[in-house]
Amino acid sequence: MTFDRAGFDVALVRKDFPILDRTVRDGRPLVYLDSANTSQKPRQVIDAMSDYYEQHNANIHRATHQLGEEATEAYEGARITAAGFLGARDETEVVFTKNISEAINLVAYSMGNASTSGGAAERFRLGPGDEIVITEMEHHSNIVPWQLLCERTGATLRWFGVTDDGRLDLSGIDGLINARTKLVSLVHQSNVLGTVNPVRLVADAAHAVGALVLVDAAQSVPHLPVSVADLGADFVGFTAHKICGPTGIGVLWARRELLDAMPPFLGGGEMIESVAMTGSTFAQPPHKFEAGTMPIAEAVGLDAALRYVSEVGLDAIRAHEHELLTHALDGLAALDGVRILGPTDAADRGATIAFLVDDVHPHDVSQVLDAHGIAVRAGHHCARPLHLRFGVPASTRASFYLYNTTDEVDALIRGIDEAKRYFA
Amino acid sequence: MQLDSMYQDIILDHYKHPHHKGLREPYDAEVHHVNPTCGDEVTLRVKLSAGADGPVVADVSYDGMGCSISQASTSVLTDLVIGKGVDQAMRVQEEFLTLMRSKGGGEPDEDVLEDAIAFAGVSRYPARIKCALLGWMAWKDATAQAANGGLSR
């Protein structure tokens, strides 16, 4: 597989990220391999947020003064940028949330609310006999909201399994997605295995039986070009902080006709059309789903992040990460006693690698790496069912992004070797 | 090297050769504790017996999956509390808790904590304190249950 990486220069990219200049653990250069957890932020994002607070800060949509107009324009401008980034039909299909967990919960709670109301919300209603389908490789944020929804409505939760080599097991798809299926929710790129799932294939099967499709794109949107039209989904969520943006803001994209029909999630200020003591009517989407003062500076940061990533180019980022991935897979394969959780070939796979080291616990591996300035994550990465599937309680995970280098991959490999020797 | 301040030889010894490991009968209470962030788990049993000055920790047995810190810490715990009166053992537990909350600034009393003073370095690493406390919290829970349930079970 080759991707176009014209003009990409990792040394120049690294200059945009101030934190990469600092040292950790007694003067060691920071080797940050935890971007699947949260990415680092470029100067462009930090500056945009500082500038917003220094020059434009006001509340949006309700302040009748110049600063209010500027803040509103900045916030709504972020929505336009996000819509363009995802290839949405227009910006009214973009709802800002706290993060992707809230984006998924928004859909789940809206469906729960639909289950106790009538009218236009009919198609979102769930009850006994209805089914929701997820996969065994989901993050807890794409499992727990559906478990809770099923508990509230009496619907049944079902799931795709995962093959031994870390791919989605589609062998039972015809039985799993059936006339009872109301929603299929799956991850685009696994936060543990790195696997990129054939979302389109699953979405087409779901639509063939009239089910809705939600895609957790938290780990794909930062790393490869994602178009909501190409995915064929009804809902797509991602979070800003994994794509060089700030924490505190996420995105739910949904087809406008769905947002029109769905009941609100959170009630409060700015999501209303009219409020009386006897009842309320609601604003048009996307505002119907944005109750209370939203994360305005964070929207500005997200806007800057999406512009930054677009300027570097997602094709170039993907090509660079692919090089890091193949280098890392080769390096890990050469180490005795190291087992990768997930595909060992680089096809349809992102640069997130979870692994196990014989006789050394993932926490201890990460501690040794940390002593060398190498930041990775250890644990179940909020995907405990997936770890149980592979018979382990935890793994160590290295995840790469546009600012990482092959030298850093080499440092990781050396660090793992050191951990093996330390605990031998 | 910095790592050695956390991974003292005592800790590595207990990790590689844990004391009192394995679940044993009889027991008065059994608990299962997990560290939800990393998935480490311990199942721990406590057997109390009657002593002249109140209940005595007759046995602590355990099984679990976890990192070197949580495994070694549980092993050290069993050495420290088995054979002690419950009140005295609880004071050791308190002392260990205080050490782990000291952010590296604690001055552990070796007479009380014995091998457990090796964990002083761990208290500098916030992410690992929960590992060190996993077995100790499980023991406190199980012992409280055993004491409340009486000694007749």
Coordinates of C-alpha atoms in Angstrom, one line a residue:
Chain A
M1 CA 0.0 0.0 0.0
T2 CA 1.3 3.4 -0.8
F3 CA -0.1 6.8 0.0
D4 CA 0.7 10.2 -1.3
R5 CA 3.0 12.0 1.1
A6 CA 4.1 14.8 -1.1
G7 CA 5.8 17.6 0.8
F8 CA 5.5 16.0 4.2
D9 CA 8.5 16.7 6.5
V10 CA 8.2 15.3 10.0
A11 CA 11.0 17.7 11.2
L12 CA 8.9 20.7 10.2
V13 CA 5.7 19.2 11.7
R14 CA 7.5 18.6 15.0
K15 CA 8.4 22.3 15.2
D16 CA 4.7 23.1 15.4
F17 CA 4.3 21.1 18.7
P18 CA 6.0 23.0 21.6
I19 CA 5.6 20.1 24.0
L20 CA 7.9 18.0 21.9
D21 CA 10.8 20.2 23.0
R22 CA 10.5 19.4 26.6
T23 CA 12.3 16.7 28.5
V24 CA 10.9 14.2 31.1
R25 CA 12.3 11.9 33.8
D26 CA 15.7 13.6 34.4
G27 CA 16.3 15.3 31.1
R28 CA 15.3 12.6 28.6
P29 CA 13.7 13.8 25.4
L30 CA 10.0 13.1 25.3
V31 CA 9.0 10.3 23.1
Y32 CA 5.2 10.6 22.9
L33 CA 3.6 7.4 21.8
D34 CA 0.2 7.9 23.4
S35 CA -1.7 9.8 20.8
A36 CA -4.6 7.4 20.7
N37 CA -5.1 8.5 24.3
T38 CA -4.8 12.1 23.5
S39 CA -2.8 13.9 20.8
Q40 CA -0.4 16.8 21.4
K41 CA -1.5 20.3 20.3
P42 CA 0.2 22.4 17.7
R43 CA 1.1 26.1 18.3
Q44 CA -1.7 27.0 15.8
V45 CA -4.3 25.5 18.1
I46 CA -2.9 27.0 21.3
D47 CA -2.6 30.4 19.7
A48 CA -6.1 30.3 18.3
M49 CA -7.6 29.6 21.7
S50 CA -5.4 32.2 23.4
D51 CA -6.4 34.8 20.8
Y52 CA -10.1 33.9 21.3
Y53 CA -9.8 34.5 25.1
E54 CA -7.7 37.6 24.7
Q55 CA -9.7 39.3 21.9
H56 CA -13.1 37.9 21.4
N57 CA -14.5 36.2 24.5
A58 CA -18.2 36.5 25.0
N59 CA -21.2 34.1 25.2
I60 CA -22.6 33.1 21.9
H61 CA -26.1 33.5 20.3
R62 CA -27.4 35.7 23.1
A63 CA -24.9 38.6 23.6
T64 CA -26.1 41.7 21.8
H65 CA -22.8 43.4 21.3
Q66 CA -19.7 43.2 19.1
L67 CA -17.8 40.6 21.1
G68 CA -20.9 38.4 21.2
E69 CA -21.1 38.6 17.4
E70 CA -17.4 37.7 17.0
A71 CA -17.7 34.8 19.4
T72 CA -20.8 33.5 17.7
E73 CA -19.1 33.8 14.3
A74 CA -16.1 31.9 15.6
Y75 CA -18.2 29.2 17.1
E76 CA -20.4 28.8 14.1
G77 CA -17.3 29.0 11.9
A78 CA -16.0 25.9 13.6
R79 CA -19.2 24.1 12.7
I80 CA -18.8 25.0 9.1
T81 CA -15.1 23.8 9.2
A82 CA -16.2 20.5 10.8
A83 CA -18.9 20.0 8.2
G84 CA -16.5 20.5 5.4
F85 CA -13.9 18.3 7.0
L86 CA -16.4 15.4 7.2
G87 CA -18.0 16.1 3.8
A88 CA -21.4 16.8 5.4
R89 CA -24.2 18.2 3.3
D90 CA -24.2 21.3 5.5
E91 CA -23.3 22.6 8.9
T92 CA -26.7 22.0 10.4
E93 CA -25.7 18.3 10.4
V94 CA -22.9 19.0 12.9
V95 CA -23.8 18.9 16.6
F96 CA -21.1 19.9 19.2
T97 CA -20.9 17.7 22.3
K98 CA -18.5 17.4 25.2
N99 CA -16.6 14.5 23.6
I100 CA -17.5 11.4 21.6
S101 CA -18.8 9.6 24.6
E102 CA -21.4 12.3 24.9
A103 CA -22.1 12.1 21.1
I104 CA -22.9 8.4 21.4
N105 CA -24.9 9.0 24.6
L106 CA -26.8 11.8 22.8
V107 CA -28.1 9.2 20.3
A108 CA -28.7 6.6 22.9
Y109 CA -30.7 8.9 25.2
S110 CA -32.6 10.4 22.3
M111 CA -33.6 6.9 21.3
G112 CA -34.6 6.2 24.9
N113 CA -36.6 9.4 25.0
A114 CA -38.3 8.4 21.7
S115 CA -39.3 5.1 23.3
T116 CA -41.6 7.0 25.7
S117 CA -42.9 9.6 23.2
G118 CA -44.8 9.3 19.9
G119 CA -45.1 11.0 16.6
A120 CA -42.1 11.7 14.5
A121 CA -39.8 9.9 16.9
E122 CA -41.4 6.5 16.0
R123 CA -38.4 5.2 14.0
F124 CA -36.1 5.7 17.1
R125 CA -38.4 3.8 19.4
L126 CA -37.1 0.7 21.0
G127 CA -38.8 -2.1 23.0
P128 CA -38.7 -5.8 23.8
G129 CA -37.9 -7.8 20.6
D130 CA -35.8 -4.9 19.1
E131 CA -32.1 -5.4 18.7
I132 CA -29.0 -3.2 18.8
V133 CA -25.8 -4.6 17.3
I134 CA -22.3 -3.6 18.3
T135 CA -18.9 -5.3 18.2
E136 CA -16.6 -7.0 20.6
M137 CA -13.8 -4.5 19.7
E138 CA -15.7 -1.4 20.9
H139 CA -14.5 1.2 23.4
H140 CA -16.6 1.2 26.6
S141 CA -18.2 4.4 25.3
N142 CA -19.7 2.4 22.5
I143 CA -20.8 -0.4 24.8
V144 CA -22.2 1.0 28.0
P145 CA -24.6 3.5 26.6
W146 CA -26.3 0.7 24.6
Q147 CA -26.3 -1.6 27.6
L148 CA -28.1 1.1 29.5
L149 CA -30.5 1.8 26.7
C150 CA -31.4 -1.9 26.4
E151 CA -32.0 -2.0 30.2
R152 CA -34.3 0.9 29.9
T153 CA -36.3 -0.3 26.9
G154 CA -36.1 -4.1 27.1
A155 CA -34.3 -4.3 23.7
T156 CA -31.5 -6.8 23.2
L157 CA -27.8 -6.1 22.7
R158 CA -26.0 -8.3 20.3
W159 CA -22.5 -8.1 18.9
F160 CA -20.0 -9.2 16.2
G161 CA -17.1 -11.2 17.5
V162 CA -13.4 -10.6 16.6
T163 CA -11.2 -13.1 14.8
D164 CA -7.9 -14.4 16.3
D165 CA -5.9 -12.0 14.1
G166 CA -7.9 -9.0 15.3
R167 CA -10.4 -8.5 12.5
L168 CA -14.1 -8.1 12.7
D169 CA -15.7 -11.6 12.4
L170 CA -18.4 -11.0 9.7
S171 CA -19.2 -14.7 9.2
G172 CA -22.5 -14.4 11.1
I173 CA -23.6 -11.0 9.7
D174 CA -26.7 -12.3 8.0
G175 CA -28.2 -13.6 11.3
L176 CA -26.8 -10.8 13.4
I177 CA -28.3 -8.0 11.3
N178 CA -31.9 -8.9 10.8
A179 CA -35.4 -7.5 10.7
R180 CA -35.3 -6.9 14.4
T181 CA -32.2 -4.7 14.2
K182 CA -32.9 -1.1 15.0
L183 CA -29.3 0.2 15.2
V184 CA -25.8 -1.0 14.4
S185 CA -23.0 0.9 16.2
L186 CA -19.4 0.1 15.4
V187 CA -15.9 1.5 15.6
H188 CA -14.2 2.6 12.4
Q189 CA -10.6 2.1 13.7
S190 CA -10.1 0.0 16.9
N191 CA -8.3 2.0 19.7
V192 CA -6.5 -1.3 20.7
L193 CA -6.1 -3.4 17.6
G194 CA -5.6 -0.7 15.1
T195 CA -8.0 -2.6 12.8
V196 CA -9.9 -0.4 10.3
N197 CA -13.3 -2.0 9.9
P198 CA -15.2 -2.4 6.6
V199 CA -17.8 0.1 7.8
R200 CA -19.5 0.5 4.4
L201 CA -20.2 -3.2 4.1
V202 CA -21.8 -3.4 7.6
A203 CA -23.7 -0.1 7.0
D204 CA -25.2 -1.4 3.7
A205 CA -26.3 -4.6 5.5
A206 CA -27.9 -2.5 8.3
H207 CA -29.7 -0.2 5.9
A208 CA -31.0 -3.2 3.9
V209 CA -33.0 -4.1 7.0
G210 CA -34.0 -0.6 7.8
A211 CA -31.5 -0.2 10.8
L212 CA -29.6 3.0 11.6
V213 CA -25.8 3.0 11.7
L214 CA -23.6 4.9 14.1
V215 CA -19.8 5.0 13.5
D216 CA -17.3 5.7 16.3
A217 CA -14.7 7.5 14.3
A218 CA -12.6 8.8 17.2
Q219 CA -9.6 6.9 16.1
S220 CA -10.0 7.2 12.4
V221 CA -10.9 10.9 11.8
P222 CA -7.4 12.0 13.1
H223 CA -5.5 9.6 10.9
L224 CA -7.2 9.1 7.5
P225 CA -9.6 10.9 5.2
V226 CA -13.1 10.2 6.5
S227 CA -16.2 11.2 4.4
V228 CA -19.6 10.5 6.0
A229 CA -21.0 9.8 2.6
D230 CA -18.4 7.2 1.8
L231 CA -18.9 5.5 5.2
G232 CA -22.6 5.3 4.5
A233 CA -23.4 6.0 8.1
D234 CA -26.3 7.8 9.7
F235 CA -24.3 9.1 12.7
V236 CA -20.6 9.6 13.0
G237 CA -18.8 10.8 16.1
F238 CA -15.3 12.0 16.9
T239 CA -13.5 14.0 19.5
A240 CA -11.3 17.1 19.1
H241 CA -8.5 16.1 21.5
K242 CA -7.4 13.2 19.5
I243 CA -7.0 15.3 16.3
C244 CA -4.6 18.0 17.7
G245 CA -7.5 19.9 19.2
P246 CA -8.5 20.7 22.8
T247 CA -10.3 18.5 25.3
G248 CA -13.9 19.3 26.1
I249 CA -15.5 19.3 22.6
G250 CA -16.6 16.5 20.4
V251 CA -18.7 16.2 17.2
L252 CA -21.7 14.3 16.3
W253 CA -22.6 14.3 12.7
A254 CA -26.0 13.0 11.7
R255 CA -28.2 13.2 8.7
R256 CA -30.4 16.3 9.0
E257 CA -33.7 14.5 8.7
L258 CA -32.7 12.3 11.6
L259 CA -31.8 15.3 13.8
D260 CA -35.1 16.8 12.8
A261 CA -37.0 13.8 14.0
M262 CA -35.0 12.9 17.1
P263 CA -36.2 14.0 20.5
P264 CA -33.8 16.3 22.5
F265 CA -31.2 14.8 24.8
L266 CA -30.3 17.5 27.3
G267 CA -32.8 20.2 28.1
G268 CA -31.7 23.8 28.9
G269 CA -30.8 27.2 27.6
E270 CA -30.5 27.9 23.9
M271 CA -31.9 24.5 22.8
I272 CA -35.5 25.9 22.9
E273 CA -37.8 27.7 20.6
S274 CA -40.4 28.7 23.2
V275 CA -40.8 27.9 26.9
A276 CA -43.9 28.2 28.9
M277 CA -44.6 26.7 32.4
T278 CA -46.9 24.3 30.7
G279 CA -44.4 23.0 28.1
S280 CA -41.7 23.9 25.6
T281 CA -40.9 23.7 21.9
F282 CA -37.4 23.2 20.6
A283 CA -34.9 25.0 18.4
Q284 CA -34.0 23.6 15.0
P285 CA -31.0 21.3 14.7
P286 CA -28.2 21.4 15.5
H287 CA -29.1 23.9 18.4
K288 CA -31.8 21.5 19.6
F289 CA -29.0 19.3 20.9
E290 CA -26.8 22.0 22.4
A291 CA -28.2 22.9 25.8
G292 CA -26.5 25.5 27.9
T293 CA -23.3 27.5 27.2
M294 CA -21.2 25.4 24.9
P295 CA -17.3 25.0 24.9
I296 CA -16.7 28.1 22.7
A297 CA -12.9 28.4 23.0
E298 CA -12.7 24.7 22.4
A299 CA -14.7 25.0 19.2
V300 CA -12.2 27.7 18.1
G301 CA -9.4 25.2 19.0
L302 CA -11.2 22.4 17.1
D303 CA -11.5 24.7 14.0
A304 CA -7.8 25.5 14.1
A305 CA -7.0 21.8 14.6
L306 CA -9.0 20.7 11.6
R307 CA -7.5 23.4 9.5
Y308 CA -4.0 22.4 10.7
V309 CA -4.5 18.7 9.9
S310 CA -6.1 19.6 6.5
E311 CA -3.1 21.8 5.7
V312 CA -0.6 19.1 6.5
G313 CA -2.9 16.7 4.5
L314 CA -4.6 13.6 5.8
D315 CA -3.2 11.6 2.9
A316 CA 0.3 12.6 3.9
I317 CA -0.3 11.9 7.5
R318 CA -1.7 8.5 6.7
A319 CA 1.4 7.8 4.5
H320 CA 3.7 8.8 7.3
E321 CA 1.9 6.8 9.9
H322 CA 1.9 3.8 7.5
E323 CA 5.7 4.0 7.4
L324 CA 5.9 4.2 11.2
L325 CA 3.5 1.3 11.5
T326 CA 5.4 -1.1 9.1
H327 CA 8.7 -0.1 10.9
A328 CA 7.2 -0.8 14.3
L329 CA 5.6 -4.1 13.2
D330 CA 8.9 -5.3 11.8
G331 CA 10.7 -4.2 15.0
L332 CA 8.3 -5.9 17.3
A333 CA 8.3 -9.1 15.2
A334 CA 12.0 -9.3 15.6
L335 CA 11.7 -9.3 19.4
D336 CA 11.3 -12.7 21.1
G337 CA 8.4 -13.0 23.5
V338 CA 6.4 -10.1 22.2
R339 CA 2.9 -10.7 20.9
I340 CA 0.9 -8.1 19.1
L341 CA -2.8 -7.9 19.9
G342 CA -4.4 -7.3 16.5
P343 CA -3.3 -7.6 12.8
T344 CA 0.4 -8.2 12.3
D345 CA 0.2 -7.0 8.7
A346 CA -0.2 -3.3 7.9
A347 CA -3.2 -3.6 5.6
D348 CA -6.4 -1.9 6.7
R349 CA -4.7 -1.0 9.9
G350 CA -3.8 2.2 11.7
A351 CA -0.6 3.0 13.6
T352 CA -1.9 1.9 17.1
I353 CA -0.2 -1.2 18.4
A354 CA -1.2 -3.0 21.5
F355 CA 1.2 -5.8 22.6
L356 CA 2.1 -8.2 25.3
V357 CA 5.6 -9.1 26.6
D358 CA 6.0 -12.6 28.0
D359 CA 6.3 -12.6 31.8
V360 CA 6.3 -8.8 32.1
H361 CA 3.1 -7.1 33.1
P362 CA 2.0 -4.2 30.8
H363 CA 2.2 -1.7 33.7
D364 CA 5.8 -2.8 34.3
V365 CA 6.6 -2.5 30.5
S366 CA 5.2 1.0 30.5
Q367 CA 7.1 2.0 33.6
V368 CA 10.4 0.9 32.1
L369 CA 9.5 2.8 28.9
D370 CA 8.5 5.9 31.0
A371 CA 11.9 5.8 32.7
H372 CA 13.4 6.3 29.2
G373 CA 11.0 9.2 28.4
I374 CA 8.7 7.0 26.3
A375 CA 5.0 7.6 26.9
V376 CA 2.7 4.7 26.2
R377 CA -0.5 3.5 27.8
A378 CA -0.9 0.3 29.8
G379 CA -4.2 -1.3 30.8
H380 CA -7.3 -2.4 29.0
H381 CA -7.7 0.9 27.2
C382 CA -11.4 1.1 28.0
A383 CA -11.9 -2.0 25.9
R384 CA -12.1 -4.7 28.6
P385 CA -14.3 -7.1 26.6
L386 CA -11.8 -7.1 23.8
H387 CA -9.0 -8.0 26.2
L388 CA -11.1 -10.8 27.7
R389 CA -11.6 -12.0 24.2
F390 CA -7.9 -12.4 23.9
G391 CA -7.6 -13.9 27.4
V392 CA -5.5 -11.1 28.9
P393 CA -6.4 -8.4 31.5
A394 CA -4.3 -5.7 30.0
S395 CA -1.8 -4.8 27.3
T396 CA 0.7 -2.1 26.5
R397 CA -0.2 0.3 23.7
A398 CA 2.0 2.5 21.6
S399 CA 0.1 4.8 19.3
F400 CA 1.7 7.0 16.6
Y401 CA 0.7 10.3 15.0
L402 CA 2.0 12.8 12.5
Y403 CA 4.8 14.1 14.7
N404 CA 6.4 10.7 15.5
T405 CA 9.6 9.5 13.8
T406 CA 11.1 6.1 13.0
D407 CA 13.9 7.0 15.5
E408 CA 11.1 7.0 18.1
V409 CA 9.9 3.6 16.9
D410 CA 13.5 2.4 17.4
A411 CA 13.5 3.8 20.9
L412 CA 10.3 1.9 21.7
I413 CA 11.8 -1.3 20.5
R414 CA 15.0 -0.8 22.5
G415 CA 12.8 0.1 25.6
I416 CA 10.8 -3.1 25.3
D417 CA 14.0 -5.1 25.1
E418 CA 15.2 -3.4 28.2
A419 CA 12.0 -4.2 30.0
K420 CA 12.4 -7.9 29.1
R421 CA 15.9 -7.9 30.5
Y422 CA 15.0 -5.9 33.6
F423 CA 12.3 -8.4 34.7
A424 CA 14.1 -11.5 33.4
Chain B
M1 CA 19.0 4.4 37.6
Q2 CA 15.6 5.9 38.4
L3 CA 13.7 2.7 37.8
D4 CA 15.6 1.1 40.7
S5 CA 14.0 3.5 43.2
M6 CA 10.7 1.9 42.3
Y7 CA 11.7 -1.6 41.6
Q8 CA 13.7 -2.4 44.8
D9 CA 15.2 -5.8 45.0
I10 CA 12.7 -6.7 47.8
I11 CA 9.8 -5.9 45.4
L12 CA 11.3 -7.9 42.5
D13 CA 12.0 -10.9 44.9
H14 CA 8.4 -10.9 46.2
Y15 CA 7.1 -10.6 42.6
K16 CA 9.1 -13.5 41.4
H17 CA 8.6 -15.6 44.5
P18 CA 5.3 -14.5 46.1
H19 CA 4.6 -15.6 49.7
H20 CA 1.4 -17.3 50.8
K21 CA 0.0 -17.2 47.3
G22 CA -2.9 -19.4 46.3
L23 CA -6.4 -19.6 47.8
R24 CA -6.8 -21.7 50.9
E25 CA -9.4 -23.2 53.2
P26 CA -10.7 -22.5 55.7
Y27 CA -11.6 -18.8 55.5
D28 CA -14.1 -16.4 57.1
A29 CA -14.4 -13.9 54.2
E30 CA -13.5 -13.7 50.6
V31 CA -13.4 -10.5 48.5
H32 CA -12.6 -9.7 44.9
H33 CA -11.1 -6.3 44.2
V34 CA -10.2 -4.8 40.8
N35 CA -8.2 -1.9 39.6
P36 CA -10.7 -0.6 37.0
T37 CA -8.1 1.5 35.1
C38 CA -5.8 -1.4 34.4
G39 CA -7.8 -4.5 34.9
D40 CA -5.7 -5.9 37.7
E41 CA -7.6 -8.2 40.0
V42 CA -7.2 -10.0 43.3
T43 CA -9.3 -12.5 45.1
L44 CA -8.3 -12.6 48.7
R45 CA -9.4 -14.7 51.7
V46 CA -9.0 -14.0 55.4
K47 CA -9.2 -16.5 58.3
L48 CA -9.4 -15.1 61.8
S49 CA -8.9 -16.9 65.0
A50 CA -9.7 -16.0 68.6
G51 CA -6.8 -14.7 70.6
A52 CA -6.3 -13.6 74.2
D53 CA -6.6 -9.9 73.2
G54 CA -9.2 -10.2 70.5
P55 CA -9.2 -11.7 67.0
V56 CA -6.0 -12.7 65.3
V57 CA -5.3 -12.9 61.5
A58 CA -4.8 -16.6 61.2
D59 CA -4.3 -16.8 57.4
V60 CA -4.5 -14.6 54.3
S61 CA -4.5 -16.3 51.0
Y62 CA -5.0 -14.8 47.6
D63 CA -4.9 -15.2 43.8
G64 CA -4.8 -12.6 41.2
M65 CA -3.5 -11.1 38.0
G66 CA -1.4 -8.0 38.2
C67 CA 1.8 -6.1 37.8
S68 CA 4.9 -6.6 39.8
I69 CA 3.9 -3.8 42.2
S70 CA 0.5 -5.2 43.1
Q71 CA 1.7 -8.8 43.3
A72 CA 4.7 -8.0 45.4
S73 CA 2.7 -5.6 47.7
T74 CA 0.1 -8.3 48.4
S75 CA 2.9 -10.8 49.1
V76 CA 4.5 -8.4 51.6
L77 CA 1.2 -7.8 53.2
T78 CA 0.6 -11.4 54.0
D79 CA 4.0 -11.6 55.7
L80 CA 3.1 -8.6 57.8
V81 CA -0.4 -9.3 58.9
I82 CA -0.5 -13.1 59.3
G83 CA -0.2 -13.9 63.0
K84 CA -0.9 -10.4 64.2
G85 CA -3.9 -9.3 66.1
V86 CA -6.5 -7.6 63.9
D87 CA -6.1 -4.2 65.6
Q88 CA -2.4 -4.3 65.3
A89 CA -2.6 -5.4 61.6
M90 CA -5.0 -2.6 60.9
R91 CA -2.5 -0.2 62.3
V92 CA 0.1 -1.6 59.9
Q93 CA -2.3 -1.2 57.0
E94 CA -2.9 2.5 58.1
E95 CA 0.9 3.0 58.2
F96 CA 1.2 1.6 54.7
L97 CA -1.6 3.8 53.4
T98 CA 0.1 6.8 54.9
L99 CA 3.4 5.9 53.2
M100 CA 1.7 5.4 49.8
R101 CA 0.0 8.9 50.1
S102 CA 3.3 10.5 51.0
K103 CA 4.3 11.4 47.4
G104 CA 7.8 10.2 48.1
G105 CA 8.2 12.3 51.2
G106 CA 7.3 9.6 53.8
E107 CA 9.7 8.4 56.5
P108 CA 8.5 4.8 56.9
D109 CA 8.9 3.1 60.3
E110 CA 10.8 0.0 59.4
D111 CA 9.9 -1.6 62.7
V112 CA 6.2 -1.4 61.7
L113 CA 6.4 -1.9 57.9
E114 CA 9.4 -4.2 57.6
D115 CA 9.8 -5.2 53.9
A116 CA 6.9 -2.8 53.0
I117 CA 9.3 0.2 53.3
A118 CA 10.6 -0.9 49.9
F119 CA 7.4 0.7 48.4
A120 CA 8.3 4.2 49.5
G121 CA 9.6 4.9 46.0
V122 CA 6.3 3.8 44.4
S123 CA 4.5 6.6 46.3
R124 CA 6.2 9.0 43.9
Y125 CA 4.3 7.5 40.9
P126 CA 0.6 8.4 41.2
A127 CA -0.4 5.9 38.6
R128 CA 1.1 3.0 40.6
I129 CA -0.2 3.8 44.0
K130 CA -3.4 2.0 43.3
C131 CA -1.4 -1.0 42.2
A132 CA 0.4 -1.1 45.6
L133 CA -2.8 -0.7 47.5
L134 CA -4.9 -3.3 45.6
G135 CA -4.1 -6.2 48.0
W136 CA -4.1 -4.0 51.1
M137 CA -7.5 -2.6 50.4
A138 CA -8.8 -6.1 49.7
W139 CA -7.4 -7.4 52.9
K140 CA -8.9 -4.5 54.9
D141 CA -12.3 -5.2 53.3
A142 CA -12.1 -9.0 53.9
T143 CA -10.9 -8.6 57.5
A144 CA -13.7 -6.2 58.3
Q145 CA -16.2 -8.6 56.8
A146 CA -14.7 -11.5 58.7
A147 CA -14.7 -9.6 62.0
N148 CA -18.3 -8.5 61.5
G149 CA -19.4 -12.0 60.5
G150 CA -18.0 -13.5 63.7
L151 CA -15.5 -16.3 63.8
S152 CA -18.0 -19.2 63.6
R153 CA -18.4 -19.4 59.8

